JSON list of C-alpha atoms in Angstrom, two decimals:
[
{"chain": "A", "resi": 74, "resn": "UNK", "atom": "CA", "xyz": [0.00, 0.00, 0.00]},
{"chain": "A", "resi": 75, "resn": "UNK", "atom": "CA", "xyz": [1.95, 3.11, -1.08]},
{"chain": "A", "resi": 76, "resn": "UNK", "atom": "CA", "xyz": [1.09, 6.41, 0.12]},
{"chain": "A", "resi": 77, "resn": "UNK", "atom": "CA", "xyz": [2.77, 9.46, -1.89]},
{"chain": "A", "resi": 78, "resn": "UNK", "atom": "CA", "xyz": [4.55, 12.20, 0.32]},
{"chain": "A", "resi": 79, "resn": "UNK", "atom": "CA", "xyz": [2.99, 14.97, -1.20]},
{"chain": "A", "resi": 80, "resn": "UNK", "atom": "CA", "xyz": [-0.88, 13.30, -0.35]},
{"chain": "A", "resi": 81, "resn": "UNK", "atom": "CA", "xyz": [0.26, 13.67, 3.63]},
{"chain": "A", "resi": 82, "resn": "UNK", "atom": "CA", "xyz": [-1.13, 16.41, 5.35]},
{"chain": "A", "resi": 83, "resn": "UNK", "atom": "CA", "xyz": [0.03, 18.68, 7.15]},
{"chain": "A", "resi": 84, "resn": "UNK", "atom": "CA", "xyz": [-0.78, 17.46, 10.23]},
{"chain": "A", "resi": 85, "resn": "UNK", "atom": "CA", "xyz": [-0.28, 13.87, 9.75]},
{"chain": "A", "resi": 86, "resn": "UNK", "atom": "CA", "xyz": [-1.68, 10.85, 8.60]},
{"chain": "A", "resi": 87, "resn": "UNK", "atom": "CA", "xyz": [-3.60, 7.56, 10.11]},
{"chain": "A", "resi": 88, "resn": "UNK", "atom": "CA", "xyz": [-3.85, 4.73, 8.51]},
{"chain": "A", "resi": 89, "resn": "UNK", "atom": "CA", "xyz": [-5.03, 1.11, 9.49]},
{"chain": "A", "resi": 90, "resn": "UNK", "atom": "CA", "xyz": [-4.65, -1.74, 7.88]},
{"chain": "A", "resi": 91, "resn": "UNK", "atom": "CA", "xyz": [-6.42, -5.52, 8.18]},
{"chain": "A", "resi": 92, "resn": "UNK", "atom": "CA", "xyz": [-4.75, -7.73, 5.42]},
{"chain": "A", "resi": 93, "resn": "UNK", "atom": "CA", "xyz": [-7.77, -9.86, 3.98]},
{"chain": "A", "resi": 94, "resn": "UNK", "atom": "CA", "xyz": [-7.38, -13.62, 3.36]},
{"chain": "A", "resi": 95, "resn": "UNK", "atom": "CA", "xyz": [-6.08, -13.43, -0.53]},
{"chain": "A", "resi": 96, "resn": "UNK", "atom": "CA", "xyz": [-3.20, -11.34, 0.63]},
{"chain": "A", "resi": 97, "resn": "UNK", "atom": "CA", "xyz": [-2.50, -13.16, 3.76]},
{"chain": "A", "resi": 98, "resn": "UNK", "atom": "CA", "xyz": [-2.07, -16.36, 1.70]},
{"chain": "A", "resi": 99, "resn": "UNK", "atom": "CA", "xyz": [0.04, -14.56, -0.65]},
{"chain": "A", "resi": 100, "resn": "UNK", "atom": "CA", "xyz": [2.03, -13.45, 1.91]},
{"chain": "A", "resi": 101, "resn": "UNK", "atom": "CA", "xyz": [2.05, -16.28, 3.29]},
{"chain": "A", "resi": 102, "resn": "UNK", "atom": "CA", "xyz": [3.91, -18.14, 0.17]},
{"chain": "A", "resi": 103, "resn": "UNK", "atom": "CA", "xyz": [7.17, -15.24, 0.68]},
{"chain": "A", "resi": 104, "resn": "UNK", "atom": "CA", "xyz": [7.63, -15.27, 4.37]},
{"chain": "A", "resi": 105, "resn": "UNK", "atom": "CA", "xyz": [7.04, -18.87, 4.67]},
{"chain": "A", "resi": 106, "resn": "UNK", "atom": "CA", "xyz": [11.02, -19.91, 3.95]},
{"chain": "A", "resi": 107, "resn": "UNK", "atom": "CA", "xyz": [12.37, -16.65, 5.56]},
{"chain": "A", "resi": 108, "resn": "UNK", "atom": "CA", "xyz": [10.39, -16.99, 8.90]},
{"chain": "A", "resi": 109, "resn": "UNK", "atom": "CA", "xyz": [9.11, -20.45, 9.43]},
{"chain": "A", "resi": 110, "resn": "UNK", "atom": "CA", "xyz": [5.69, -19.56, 9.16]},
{"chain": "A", "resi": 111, "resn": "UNK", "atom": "CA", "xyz": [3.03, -22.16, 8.65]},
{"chain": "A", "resi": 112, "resn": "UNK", "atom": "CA", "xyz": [0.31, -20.63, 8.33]},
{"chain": "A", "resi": 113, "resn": "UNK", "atom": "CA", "xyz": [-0.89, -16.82, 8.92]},
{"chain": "A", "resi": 114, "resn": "UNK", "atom": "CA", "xyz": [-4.17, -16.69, 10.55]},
{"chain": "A", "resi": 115, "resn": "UNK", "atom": "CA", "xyz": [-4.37, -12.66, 10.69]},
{"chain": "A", "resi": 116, "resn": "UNK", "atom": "CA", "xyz": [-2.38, -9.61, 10.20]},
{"chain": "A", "resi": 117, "resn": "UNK", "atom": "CA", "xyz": [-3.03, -6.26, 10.55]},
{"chain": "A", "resi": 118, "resn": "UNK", "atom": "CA", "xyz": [-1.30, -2.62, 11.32]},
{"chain": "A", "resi": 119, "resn": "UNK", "atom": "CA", "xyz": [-1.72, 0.74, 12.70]},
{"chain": "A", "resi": 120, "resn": "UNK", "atom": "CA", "xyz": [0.69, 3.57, 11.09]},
{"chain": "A", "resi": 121, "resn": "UNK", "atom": "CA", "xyz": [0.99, 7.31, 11.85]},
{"chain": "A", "resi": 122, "resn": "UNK", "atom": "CA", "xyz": [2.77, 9.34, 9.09]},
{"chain": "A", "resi": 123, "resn": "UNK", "atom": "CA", "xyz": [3.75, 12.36, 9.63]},
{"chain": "A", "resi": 124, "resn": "UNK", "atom": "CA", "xyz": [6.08, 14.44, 7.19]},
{"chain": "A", "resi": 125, "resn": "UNK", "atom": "CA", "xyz": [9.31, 15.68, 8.06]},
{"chain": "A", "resi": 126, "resn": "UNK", "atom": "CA", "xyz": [11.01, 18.80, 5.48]},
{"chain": "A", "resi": 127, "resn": "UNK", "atom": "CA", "xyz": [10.84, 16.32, 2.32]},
{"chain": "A", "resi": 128, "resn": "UNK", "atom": "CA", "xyz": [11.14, 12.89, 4.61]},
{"chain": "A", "resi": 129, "resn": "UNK", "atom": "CA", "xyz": [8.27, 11.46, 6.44]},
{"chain": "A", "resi": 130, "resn": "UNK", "atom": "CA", "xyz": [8.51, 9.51, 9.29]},
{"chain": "A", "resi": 131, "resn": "UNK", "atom": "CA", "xyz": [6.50, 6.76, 10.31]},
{"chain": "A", "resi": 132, "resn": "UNK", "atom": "CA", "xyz": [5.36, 5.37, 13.48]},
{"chain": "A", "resi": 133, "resn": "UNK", "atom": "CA", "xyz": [2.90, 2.44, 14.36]},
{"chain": "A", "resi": 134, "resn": "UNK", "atom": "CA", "xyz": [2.38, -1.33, 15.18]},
{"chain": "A", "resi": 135, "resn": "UNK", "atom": "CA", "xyz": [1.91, -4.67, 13.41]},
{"chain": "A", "resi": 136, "resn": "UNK", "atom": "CA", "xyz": [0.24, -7.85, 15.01]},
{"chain": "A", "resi": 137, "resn": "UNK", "atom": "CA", "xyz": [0.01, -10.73, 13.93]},
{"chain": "A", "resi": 138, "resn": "UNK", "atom": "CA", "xyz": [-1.18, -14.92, 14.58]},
{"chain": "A", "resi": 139, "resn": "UNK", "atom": "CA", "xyz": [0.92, -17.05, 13.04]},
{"chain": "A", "resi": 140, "resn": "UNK", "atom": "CA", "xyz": [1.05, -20.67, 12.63]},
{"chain": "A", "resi": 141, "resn": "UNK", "atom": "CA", "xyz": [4.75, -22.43, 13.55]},
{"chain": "A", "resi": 142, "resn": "UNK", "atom": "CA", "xyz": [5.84, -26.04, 14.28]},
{"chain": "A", "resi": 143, "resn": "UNK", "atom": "CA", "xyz": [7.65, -26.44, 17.86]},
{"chain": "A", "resi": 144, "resn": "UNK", "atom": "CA", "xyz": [11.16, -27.16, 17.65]},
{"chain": "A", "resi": 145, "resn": "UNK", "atom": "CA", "xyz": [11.17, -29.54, 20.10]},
{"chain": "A", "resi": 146, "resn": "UNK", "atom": "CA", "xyz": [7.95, -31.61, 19.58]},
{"chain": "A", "resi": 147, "resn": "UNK", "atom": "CA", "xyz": [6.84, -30.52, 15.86]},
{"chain": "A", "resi": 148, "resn": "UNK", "atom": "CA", "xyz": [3.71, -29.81, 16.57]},
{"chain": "A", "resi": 149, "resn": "UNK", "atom": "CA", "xyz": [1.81, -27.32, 15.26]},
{"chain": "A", "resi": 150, "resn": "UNK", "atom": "CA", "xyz": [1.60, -23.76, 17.38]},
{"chain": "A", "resi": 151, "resn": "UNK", "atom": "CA", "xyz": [0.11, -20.93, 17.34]},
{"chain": "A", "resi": 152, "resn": "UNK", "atom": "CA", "xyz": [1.84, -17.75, 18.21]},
{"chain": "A", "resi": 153, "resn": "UNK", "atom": "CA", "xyz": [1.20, -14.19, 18.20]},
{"chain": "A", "resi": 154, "resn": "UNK", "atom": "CA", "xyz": [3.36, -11.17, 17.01]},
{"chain": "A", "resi": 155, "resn": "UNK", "atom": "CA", "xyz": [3.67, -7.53, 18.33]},
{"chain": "A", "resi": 156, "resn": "UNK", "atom": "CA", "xyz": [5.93, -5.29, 16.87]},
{"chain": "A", "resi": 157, "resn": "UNK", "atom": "CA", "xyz": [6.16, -1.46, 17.27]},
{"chain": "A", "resi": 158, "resn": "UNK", "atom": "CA", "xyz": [7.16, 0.51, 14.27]},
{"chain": "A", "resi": 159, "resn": "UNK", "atom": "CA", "xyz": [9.44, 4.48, 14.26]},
{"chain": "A", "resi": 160, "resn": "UNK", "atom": "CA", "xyz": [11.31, 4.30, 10.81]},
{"chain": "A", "resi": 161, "resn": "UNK", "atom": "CA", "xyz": [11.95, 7.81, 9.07]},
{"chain": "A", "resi": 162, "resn": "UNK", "atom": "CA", "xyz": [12.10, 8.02, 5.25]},
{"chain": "A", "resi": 163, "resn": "UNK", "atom": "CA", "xyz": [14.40, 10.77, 3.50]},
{"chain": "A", "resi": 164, "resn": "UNK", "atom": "CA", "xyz": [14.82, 11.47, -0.25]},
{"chain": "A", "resi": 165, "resn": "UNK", "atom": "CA", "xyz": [17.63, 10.00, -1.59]},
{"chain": "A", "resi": 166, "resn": "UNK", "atom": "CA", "xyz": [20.97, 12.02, -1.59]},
{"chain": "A", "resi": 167, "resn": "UNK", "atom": "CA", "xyz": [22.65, 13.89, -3.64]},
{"chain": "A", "resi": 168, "resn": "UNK", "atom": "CA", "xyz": [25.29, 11.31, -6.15]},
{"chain": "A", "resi": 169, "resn": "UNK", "atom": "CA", "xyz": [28.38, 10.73, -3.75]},
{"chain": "A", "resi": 170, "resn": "UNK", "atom": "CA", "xyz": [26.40, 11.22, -0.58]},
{"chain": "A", "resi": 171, "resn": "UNK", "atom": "CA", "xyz": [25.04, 8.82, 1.79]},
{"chain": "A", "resi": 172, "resn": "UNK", "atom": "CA", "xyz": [21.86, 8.80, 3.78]},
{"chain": "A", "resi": 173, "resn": "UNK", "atom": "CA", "xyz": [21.88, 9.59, 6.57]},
{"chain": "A", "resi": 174, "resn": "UNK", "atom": "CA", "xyz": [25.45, 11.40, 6.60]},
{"chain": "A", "resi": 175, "resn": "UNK", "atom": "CA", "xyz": [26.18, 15.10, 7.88]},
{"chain": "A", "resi": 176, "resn": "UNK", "atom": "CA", "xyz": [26.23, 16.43, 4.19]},
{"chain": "A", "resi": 177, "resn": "UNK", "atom": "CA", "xyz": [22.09, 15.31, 2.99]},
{"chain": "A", "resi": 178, "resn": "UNK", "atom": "CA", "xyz": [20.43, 16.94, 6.11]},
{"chain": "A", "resi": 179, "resn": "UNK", "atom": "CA", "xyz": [19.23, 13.60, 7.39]},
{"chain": "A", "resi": 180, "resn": "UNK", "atom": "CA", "xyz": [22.31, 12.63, 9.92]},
{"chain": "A", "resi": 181, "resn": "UNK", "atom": "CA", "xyz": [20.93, 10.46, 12.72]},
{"chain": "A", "resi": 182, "resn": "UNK", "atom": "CA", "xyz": [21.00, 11.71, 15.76]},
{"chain": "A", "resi": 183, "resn": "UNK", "atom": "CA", "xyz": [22.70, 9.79, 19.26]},
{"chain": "A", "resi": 184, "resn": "UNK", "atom": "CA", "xyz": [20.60, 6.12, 19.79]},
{"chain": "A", "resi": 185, "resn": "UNK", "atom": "CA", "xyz": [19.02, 6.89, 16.10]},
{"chain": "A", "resi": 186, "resn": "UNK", "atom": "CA", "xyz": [18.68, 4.53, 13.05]},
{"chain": "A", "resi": 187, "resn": "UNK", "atom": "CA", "xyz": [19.76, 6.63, 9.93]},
{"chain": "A", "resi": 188, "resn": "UNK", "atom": "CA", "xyz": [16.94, 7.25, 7.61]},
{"chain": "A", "resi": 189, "resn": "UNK", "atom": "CA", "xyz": [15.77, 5.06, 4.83]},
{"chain": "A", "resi": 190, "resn": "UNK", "atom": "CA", "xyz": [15.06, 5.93, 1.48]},
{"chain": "A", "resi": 191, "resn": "UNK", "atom": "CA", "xyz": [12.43, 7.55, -0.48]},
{"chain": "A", "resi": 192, "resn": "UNK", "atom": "CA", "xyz": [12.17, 5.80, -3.45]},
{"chain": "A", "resi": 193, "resn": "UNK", "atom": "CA", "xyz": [9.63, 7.43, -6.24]},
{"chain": "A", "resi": 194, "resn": "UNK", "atom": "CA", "xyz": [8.18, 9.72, -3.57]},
{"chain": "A", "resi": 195, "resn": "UNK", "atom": "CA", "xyz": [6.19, 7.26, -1.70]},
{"chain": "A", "resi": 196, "resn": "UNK", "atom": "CA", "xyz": [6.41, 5.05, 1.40]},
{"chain": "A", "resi": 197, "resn": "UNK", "atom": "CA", "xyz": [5.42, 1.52, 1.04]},
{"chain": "A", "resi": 198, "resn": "UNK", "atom": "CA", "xyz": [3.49, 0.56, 3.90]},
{"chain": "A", "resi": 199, "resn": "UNK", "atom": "CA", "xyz": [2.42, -2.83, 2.57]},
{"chain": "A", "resi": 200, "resn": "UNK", "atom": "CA", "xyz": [6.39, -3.93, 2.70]},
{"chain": "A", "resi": 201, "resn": "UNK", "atom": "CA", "xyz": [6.51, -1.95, 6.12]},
{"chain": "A", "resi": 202, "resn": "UNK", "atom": "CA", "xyz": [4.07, -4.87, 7.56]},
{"chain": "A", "resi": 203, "resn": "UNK", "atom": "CA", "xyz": [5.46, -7.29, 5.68]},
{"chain": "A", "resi": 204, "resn": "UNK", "atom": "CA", "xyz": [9.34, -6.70, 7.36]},
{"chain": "A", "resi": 205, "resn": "UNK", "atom": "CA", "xyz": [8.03, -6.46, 10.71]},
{"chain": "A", "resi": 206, "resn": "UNK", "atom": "CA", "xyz": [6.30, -9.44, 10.33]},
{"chain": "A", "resi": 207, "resn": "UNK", "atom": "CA", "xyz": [9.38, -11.71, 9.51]},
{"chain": "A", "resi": 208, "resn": "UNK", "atom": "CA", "xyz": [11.65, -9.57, 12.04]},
{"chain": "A", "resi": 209, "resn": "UNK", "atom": "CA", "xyz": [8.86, -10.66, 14.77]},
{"chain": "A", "resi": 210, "resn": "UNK", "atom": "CA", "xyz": [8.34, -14.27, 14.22]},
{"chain": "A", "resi": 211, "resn": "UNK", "atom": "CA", "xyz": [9.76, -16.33, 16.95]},
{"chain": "A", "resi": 212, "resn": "UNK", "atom": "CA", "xyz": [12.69, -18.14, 15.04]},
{"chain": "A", "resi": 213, "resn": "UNK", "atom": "CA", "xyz": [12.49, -21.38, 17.60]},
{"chain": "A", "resi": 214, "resn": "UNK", "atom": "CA", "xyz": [8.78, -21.12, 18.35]},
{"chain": "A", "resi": 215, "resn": "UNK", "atom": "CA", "xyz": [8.27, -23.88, 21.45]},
{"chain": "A", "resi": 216, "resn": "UNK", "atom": "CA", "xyz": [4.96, -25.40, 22.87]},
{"chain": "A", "resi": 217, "resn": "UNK", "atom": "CA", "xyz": [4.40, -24.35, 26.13]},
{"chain": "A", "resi": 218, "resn": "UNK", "atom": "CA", "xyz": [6.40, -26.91, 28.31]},
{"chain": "A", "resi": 219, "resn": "UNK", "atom": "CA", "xyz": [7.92, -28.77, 25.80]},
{"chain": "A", "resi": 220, "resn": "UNK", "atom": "CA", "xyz": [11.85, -29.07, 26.51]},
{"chain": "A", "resi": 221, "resn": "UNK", "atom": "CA", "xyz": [15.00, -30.87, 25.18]},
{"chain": "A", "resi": 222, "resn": "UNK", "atom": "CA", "xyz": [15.52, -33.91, 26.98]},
{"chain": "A", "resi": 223, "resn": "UNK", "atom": "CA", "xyz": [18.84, -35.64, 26.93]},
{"chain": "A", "resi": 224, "resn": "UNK", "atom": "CA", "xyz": [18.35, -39.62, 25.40]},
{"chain": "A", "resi": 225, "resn": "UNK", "atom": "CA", "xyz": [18.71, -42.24, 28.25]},
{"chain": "A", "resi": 226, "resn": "UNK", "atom": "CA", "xyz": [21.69, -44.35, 27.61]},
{"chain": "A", "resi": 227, "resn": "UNK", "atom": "CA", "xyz": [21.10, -47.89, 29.54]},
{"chain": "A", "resi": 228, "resn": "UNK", "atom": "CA", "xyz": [23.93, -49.28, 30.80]},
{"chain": "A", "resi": 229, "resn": "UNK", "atom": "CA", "xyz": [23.49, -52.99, 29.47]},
{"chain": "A", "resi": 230, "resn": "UNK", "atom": "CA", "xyz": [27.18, -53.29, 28.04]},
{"chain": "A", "resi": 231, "resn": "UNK", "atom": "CA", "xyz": [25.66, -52.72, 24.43]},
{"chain": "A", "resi": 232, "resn": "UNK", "atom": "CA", "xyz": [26.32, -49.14, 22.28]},
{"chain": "A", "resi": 233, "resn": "UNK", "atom": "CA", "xyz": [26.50, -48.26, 19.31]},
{"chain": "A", "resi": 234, "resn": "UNK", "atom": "CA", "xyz": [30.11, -49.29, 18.18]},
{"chain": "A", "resi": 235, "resn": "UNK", "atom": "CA", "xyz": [29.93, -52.78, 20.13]},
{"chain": "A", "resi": 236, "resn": "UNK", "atom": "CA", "xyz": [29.91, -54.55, 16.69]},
{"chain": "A", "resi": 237, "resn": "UNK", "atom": "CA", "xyz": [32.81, -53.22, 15.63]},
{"chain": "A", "resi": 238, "resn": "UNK", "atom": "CA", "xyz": [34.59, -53.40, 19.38]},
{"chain": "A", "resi": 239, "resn": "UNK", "atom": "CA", "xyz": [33.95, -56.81, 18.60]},
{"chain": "A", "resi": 240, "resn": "UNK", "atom": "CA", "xyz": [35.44, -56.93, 15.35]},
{"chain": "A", "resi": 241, "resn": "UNK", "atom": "CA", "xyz": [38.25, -55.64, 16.62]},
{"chain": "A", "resi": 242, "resn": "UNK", "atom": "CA", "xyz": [39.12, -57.94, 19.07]},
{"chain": "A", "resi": 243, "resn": "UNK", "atom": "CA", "xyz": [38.53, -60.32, 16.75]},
{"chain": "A", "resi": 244, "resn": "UNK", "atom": "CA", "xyz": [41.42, -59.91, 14.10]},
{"chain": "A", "resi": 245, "resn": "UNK", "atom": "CA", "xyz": [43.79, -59.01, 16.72]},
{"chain": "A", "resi": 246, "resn": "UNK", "atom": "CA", "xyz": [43.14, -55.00, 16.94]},
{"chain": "A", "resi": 247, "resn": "UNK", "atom": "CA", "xyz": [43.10, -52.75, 20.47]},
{"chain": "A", "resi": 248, "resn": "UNK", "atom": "CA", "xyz": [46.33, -53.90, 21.78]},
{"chain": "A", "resi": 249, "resn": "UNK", "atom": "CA", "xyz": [48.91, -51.32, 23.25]}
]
């Protein structure tokens, strides 16, 4: 969903968004590999635009319910995601000059992110969603109470390489 610079008012701009069940499945397809995602049940986000000189900066929230496997059991789980949103957007620089550097007006200041880029004039708020989604995703999702648990070894003389201890003794190996 891009919104042009110049349609921002001056005094800001609200927009909501609640990602219907075409898009979710579409979306679904490209941040399945990156994030693990099963399935996407809902997504939705809240942005405030407001411009800043010829940037525009952006705050809000995404949420989401997602659909994961547990690492531990693989089992399907369900798992929600909450991510708060303050990116600013700058034109892009003069040839030579970097964002965000002293010389385009843009420098970030102490504890700051340096600003992204404009590109055509408009910020995409669709893609927005879509990265704070993935960046949100719990990358080892677990089912509640599910935990690693070490395999019992029984002590009944037999393991794994006692075929080939055996073998060895056999044609005269394992002496010192």
């Amino acid at each position: 969903m891009p919104v042009a610079v110049e349609n921002i008012p001056a005094a800001g701009l609200h927009i909501e968004i609640d990602a219907p069940a075409a898009t979710r499945a579409q979306l679904l397809q490209l941040v399945a590999g990156l994030a693990a995602v099963r399935d996407l049940m809902s997504l939705s986000a809240m942005f405030d635009l407001t411009r800043r000189g010829a940037g525009v900066h952006v705050t809000g929230h995404v949420s989401a319910h997602v659909g994961q496997n547990c690492v531990v059991t693989l089992e399907l789980i369900e798992n929600d995601v909450e991510e708060a949103v303050d990116l600013l957007f700058a034109p892009a620089p003069a040839e030579g000059t970097q964002i965000g550097s002293e010389f385009d007006g843009n420098a970030p200041k102490d504890g700051q992110e340096p600003a992204e880029p404009l590109i055509g004039g408009t910020v995409d708020l669709g893609a927005i969603a879509t990265e704070f989604l993935v960046l949100g995703v719990d990358p080892y999702p677990r089912k509640p109470g599910a935990e690693f648990a070490p395999l019992k070894v029984e002590d009944d003389g037999t393991h794994p390489f006692s075929a080939l201890e055996a073998l060895k003794k056999r044609f005269g190996g394992g002496q010192s």
